[in-house]
Amino acid sequence: MMQNRLALLGGEPVIPPGTIQPWPPITETDEQYVLASLRGGKHAFGPNCVAFEQEFAAWNGNRYAITTNSGTAALHMCVAACDCSEGDEVIVTAYSWSSSATCILHHNCIPVFVDIDWATMNIDVTKIEAAITPKTKAILVVHLHGLAVDMAQVMALANRYNLKVIEDACQAHGAKFQGKKVGTLGHCAAFSFNQNKNLCSGEGGMFVTDDEELMKKARMLWSFGETRSPVEARDYHAYALGWMYRNNDLTAAFGRAQLTRLDHYLAWQKHNVDLLNAQLQGVPHLILPTAPPQHEHNWYNYVMRFDMAALGHQADAAPFRDKLVQALRAEGVEAVVWQRFILPQMTVFQAKNAYGYGTPWSSPHAQPVNYDLTQYPVAQTHCDTHACLVMTLRYPNGTETMELIAAAIWKVMENVTQLEGDPT
Ligand SMILES: Cc1ncc(COP(=O)(O)O)c(C=O)c1O
């Protein structure tokens, strides 16, 4: 058999099956917290929810935290808390998870997309100002993959134009900019605790802010438009339009237990990334992720790009990237393509129809917006050329696994010509 034959073509995989450990690790602490909640008899919004809010606020350095049933719910609460009204515009990155932008539609507001910066993969802060119009109410920044946006520049713009800043910190637990944690840098923020996240409670999220007014508005939306939380005497009156975004006690108990180990997990992940970065230096045609000075990456997602021009695949970048990912996966690397579409390309935006009759774009309060895809060339190139490692860099995966992952990546990239003309 040809030496170094790729596993995709019948060679021996570098990483033996079963090597990579799943996320999240479950310990006795998780079992104790969840069992105590189960036996506690309060399964809706209960004492673990209250404690989770307090503990997360303390961990992140916020005055207020409201626990939700998803990060998307917390994002919608941010949009509402910032007084965004029908037809108002919210500026957002062209490349993220869909709900970074659909949360804006949830409040009948209009997303205005801005292209990304190639190096950081985040919104290009130098292009935000040109997207501001008299209709702009807020800037929704996404600290994508766990790397904070340059908030000094964003806040300076927001102050100049009197805009609110919402942080989508759903992937960025513990990430910092200029020494300050995300979620404390804008006016309000959303975190997610779904299965993949560094803080996992199955599903769930957290709205955070230091502003009492924003907290009150977010809380009203969170629970049926009521003004009192479920632990206070309620009058069950809808003072405004509300949703049901509350968390439940079992989920919050799981989240609390995981929170006790979050700092340890984040430090471990950072160590793994340092190891991997060192071992991947010089891999042909591979562009490694970086963090600019003053940014502390949490490495939620380790995102690599392939140099398609050098590989001779600029014209068929996405299909060839898919083949590279297939080859990596065959070697046992759990590489994935994260997002296959840039946000403005998604049908809901191209069709400009969220609730029928073209709403919210057809609102008399809205002005026309342009989602011509030629405006987002960097996001598109990134989208077509990236591959990432999400959970494999997490605890308890360690040095040996990082060495195997690096060896597998070297093998694929050094033998990439084997993929030319391969019909798989
Ligand atoms: C950047 C980003 N924003 C928002 C969300 C939404 O979070 P959730 O799935 O908890 O609603 C996610 C994760 O799914 C995300 O990665």
mmCIF file of C-alpha atoms in Angstrom, residues 52-201:
data_model
loop_
_atom_site.group_PDB
_atom_site.id
_atom_site.type_symbol
_atom_site.label_atom_id
_atom_site.label_comp_id
_atom_site.label_asym_id
_atom_site.label_seq_id
_atom_site.Cartn_x
_atom_site.Cartn_y
_atom_site.Cartn_z
ATOM 1 C CA PHE A 52 -27.726 30.350 38.453
ATOM 2 C CA GLU A 53 -28.502 34.001 37.655
ATOM 3 C CA GLN A 54 -26.603 35.179 40.729
ATOM 4 C CA GLU A 55 -23.628 32.893 40.184
ATOM 5 C CA PHE A 56 -23.314 33.648 36.484
ATOM 6 C CA ALA A 57 -23.610 37.415 37.094
ATOM 7 C CA ALA A 58 -20.850 37.133 39.708
ATOM 8 C CA TRP A 59 -18.662 35.001 37.418
ATOM 9 C CA ASN A 60 -19.010 37.377 34.481
ATOM 10 C CA GLY A 61 -19.015 40.636 36.443
ATOM 11 C CA ASN A 62 -22.539 41.848 35.615
ATOM 12 C CA ARG A 63 -25.063 43.540 37.881
ATOM 13 C CA TYR A 64 -28.026 41.649 36.413
ATOM 14 C CA ALA A 65 -28.544 38.273 34.784
ATOM 15 C CA ILE A 66 -31.784 36.640 33.639
ATOM 16 C CA THR A 67 -31.708 32.965 32.748
ATOM 17 C CA THR A 68 -33.550 31.931 29.590
ATOM 18 C CA ASN A 69 -34.446 28.789 27.674
ATOM 19 C CA SER A 70 -31.995 29.660 24.865
ATOM 20 C CA GLY A 71 -29.360 32.109 23.725
ATOM 21 C CA THR A 72 -31.729 33.209 20.976
ATOM 22 C CA ALA A 73 -34.346 34.172 23.579
ATOM 23 C CA ALA A 74 -31.709 36.236 25.394
ATOM 24 C CA LEU A 75 -30.771 37.909 22.095
ATOM 25 C CA HIS A 76 -34.402 38.830 21.424
ATOM 26 C CA MET A 77 -34.579 40.262 24.948
ATOM 27 C CA CYS A 78 -31.522 42.402 24.134
ATOM 28 C CA VAL A 79 -33.189 43.791 21.011
ATOM 29 C CA ALA A 80 -36.350 44.603 22.968
ATOM 30 C CA ALA A 81 -34.437 46.043 25.943
ATOM 31 C CA CYS A 82 -32.638 48.442 23.594
ATOM 32 C CA ASP A 83 -36.020 49.883 22.557
ATOM 33 C CA CYS A 84 -35.678 48.755 18.972
ATOM 34 C CA SER A 85 -39.097 49.282 17.384
ATOM 35 C CA GLU A 86 -40.782 48.248 14.164
ATOM 36 C CA GLY A 87 -38.744 49.291 11.156
ATOM 37 C CA ASP A 88 -35.652 50.300 13.145
ATOM 38 C CA GLU A 89 -32.357 49.048 11.774
ATOM 39 C CA VAL A 90 -29.847 46.954 13.672
ATOM 40 C CA ILE A 91 -26.354 46.532 12.246
ATOM 41 C CA VAL A 92 -25.018 42.975 12.381
ATOM 42 C CA THR A 93 -22.207 40.880 10.920
ATOM 43 C CA ALA A 94 -22.767 39.091 7.607
ATOM 44 C CA TYR A 95 -21.379 35.831 9.016
ATOM 45 C CA SER A 96 -22.740 34.161 12.141
ATOM 46 C CA TRP A 97 -25.357 31.802 13.453
ATOM 47 C CA SER A 98 -28.773 32.552 11.903
ATOM 48 C CA SER A 99 -30.340 33.800 15.116
ATOM 49 C CA SER A 100 -27.724 36.549 15.521
ATOM 50 C CA ALA A 101 -29.820 38.197 12.807
ATOM 51 C CA THR A 102 -33.263 36.578 13.091
ATOM 52 C CA CYS A 103 -33.511 37.866 16.695
ATOM 53 C CA ILE A 104 -33.747 41.302 15.056
ATOM 54 C CA LEU A 105 -36.689 40.138 12.938
ATOM 55 C CA HIS A 106 -38.352 38.780 16.096
ATOM 56 C CA HIS A 107 -38.855 42.401 17.091
ATOM 57 C CA ASN A 108 -39.980 43.579 13.648
ATOM 58 C CA CYS A 109 -36.673 45.321 13.073
ATOM 59 C CA ILE A 110 -34.459 45.263 10.016
ATOM 60 C CA PRO A 111 -30.980 43.684 9.994
ATOM 61 C CA VAL A 112 -28.342 45.626 8.065
ATOM 62 C CA PHE A 113 -25.399 43.381 7.287
ATOM 63 C CA VAL A 114 -21.742 44.389 7.322
ATOM 64 C CA ASP A 115 -18.954 42.281 5.825
ATOM 65 C CA ILE A 116 -16.385 40.592 8.073
ATOM 66 C CA ASP A 117 -12.692 41.188 8.636
ATOM 67 C CA TRP A 118 -10.608 38.296 7.253
ATOM 68 C CA ALA A 119 -8.180 38.035 10.162
ATOM 69 C CA THR A 120 -10.658 38.132 13.065
ATOM 70 C CA MET A 121 -13.661 36.620 11.197
ATOM 71 C CA ASN A 122 -15.761 39.181 13.113
ATOM 72 C CA ILE A 123 -17.670 42.198 11.782
ATOM 73 C CA ASP A 124 -15.288 44.591 10.052
ATOM 74 C CA VAL A 125 -15.441 47.485 12.500
ATOM 75 C CA THR A 126 -14.040 49.878 9.893
ATOM 76 C CA LYS A 127 -17.157 49.304 7.765
ATOM 77 C CA ILE A 128 -19.809 49.859 10.446
ATOM 78 C CA GLU A 129 -20.001 53.645 10.143
ATOM 79 C CA ALA A 130 -20.954 53.504 6.456
ATOM 80 C CA ALA A 131 -23.927 51.272 7.385
ATOM 81 C CA ILE A 132 -25.376 53.732 9.929
ATOM 82 C CA THR A 133 -28.551 55.527 8.764
ATOM 83 C CA PRO A 134 -31.095 57.716 10.585
ATOM 84 C CA LYS A 135 -33.016 54.455 11.176
ATOM 85 C CA THR A 136 -30.149 52.711 13.008
ATOM 86 C CA LYS A 137 -30.957 51.935 16.622
ATOM 87 C CA ALA A 138 -28.324 49.430 17.634
ATOM 88 C CA ILE A 139 -25.199 47.533 16.655
ATOM 89 C CA LEU A 140 -25.338 43.817 17.415
ATOM 90 C CA VAL A 141 -21.770 42.522 17.587
ATOM 91 C CA VAL A 142 -21.070 38.801 17.612
ATOM 92 C CA HIS A 143 -17.912 37.657 19.408
ATOM 93 C CA LEU A 144 -17.663 34.849 16.913
ATOM 94 C CA HIS A 145 -15.844 31.610 17.678
ATOM 95 C CA GLY A 146 -14.935 33.081 21.082
ATOM 96 C CA LEU A 147 -12.945 36.090 19.856
ATOM 97 C CA ALA A 148 -14.165 39.481 21.084
ATOM 98 C CA VAL A 149 -14.920 42.226 18.595
ATOM 99 C CA ASP A 150 -12.784 45.374 18.980
ATOM 100 C CA MET A 151 -15.219 46.997 21.390
ATOM 101 C CA ALA A 152 -13.216 50.211 21.786
ATOM 102 C CA GLN A 153 -14.005 51.106 18.190
ATOM 103 C CA VAL A 154 -17.611 49.908 18.383
ATOM 104 C CA MET A 155 -18.377 51.836 21.585
ATOM 105 C CA ALA A 156 -16.767 55.002 20.219
ATOM 106 C CA LEU A 157 -19.073 54.817 17.184
ATOM 107 C CA ALA A 158 -22.091 54.000 19.336
ATOM 108 C CA ASN A 159 -21.425 56.998 21.557
ATOM 109 C CA ARG A 160 -20.977 59.286 18.570
ATOM 110 C CA TYR A 161 -24.266 58.187 16.968
ATOM 111 C CA ASN A 162 -26.188 57.508 20.182
ATOM 112 C CA LEU A 163 -26.665 53.818 19.437
ATOM 113 C CA LYS A 164 -27.099 50.848 21.740
ATOM 114 C CA VAL A 165 -24.651 47.953 21.545
ATOM 115 C CA ILE A 166 -25.813 44.357 21.959
ATOM 116 C CA GLU A 167 -23.188 41.655 22.433
ATOM 117 C CA ASP A 168 -23.914 38.196 21.063
ATOM 118 C CA ALA A 169 -21.600 36.378 23.449
ATOM 119 C CA CYS A 170 -23.278 33.018 22.823
ATOM 120 C CA GLN A 171 -19.928 31.432 21.895
ATOM 121 C CA ALA A 172 -17.640 33.632 23.942
ATOM 122 C CA HIS A 173 -17.849 32.722 27.645
ATOM 123 C CA GLY A 174 -14.758 34.116 29.338
ATOM 124 C CA ALA A 175 -13.335 35.834 26.235
ATOM 125 C CA LYS A 176 -11.849 39.248 26.978
ATOM 126 C CA PHE A 177 -11.098 42.526 25.249
ATOM 127 C CA GLN A 178 -8.590 44.847 26.932
ATOM 128 C CA GLY A 179 -8.802 42.651 30.019
ATOM 129 C CA LYS A 180 -12.601 42.889 30.360
ATOM 130 C CA LYS A 181 -14.947 39.973 29.864
ATOM 131 C CA VAL A 182 -17.437 39.978 27.001
ATOM 132 C CA GLY A 183 -20.925 40.706 28.237
ATOM 133 C CA THR A 184 -19.617 43.684 30.218
ATOM 134 C CA LEU A 185 -18.480 45.743 27.219
ATOM 135 C CA GLY A 186 -21.723 46.828 25.515
ATOM 136 C CA HIS A 187 -25.156 47.733 26.908
ATOM 137 C CA CYS A 188 -26.472 44.191 27.207
ATOM 138 C CA ALA A 189 -25.498 40.706 26.077
ATOM 139 C CA ALA A 190 -26.685 37.174 25.426
ATOM 140 C CA PHE A 191 -24.970 33.877 26.263
ATOM 141 C CA SER A 192 -25.962 30.394 25.124
ATOM 142 C CA PHE A 193 -25.609 27.184 27.142
ATOM 143 C CA ASN A 194 -26.547 24.667 24.488
ATOM 144 C CA GLN A 195 -24.807 21.315 24.153
ATOM 145 C CA ASN A 196 -21.821 22.630 22.177
ATOM 146 C CA LYS A 197 -21.061 25.629 24.318
ATOM 147 C CA ASN A 198 -18.192 25.972 26.768
ATOM 148 C CA LEU A 199 -20.795 26.290 29.483
ATOM 149 C CA CYS A 200 -23.337 23.599 28.665
ATOM 150 C CA SER A 201 -26.685 22.973 30.323
#
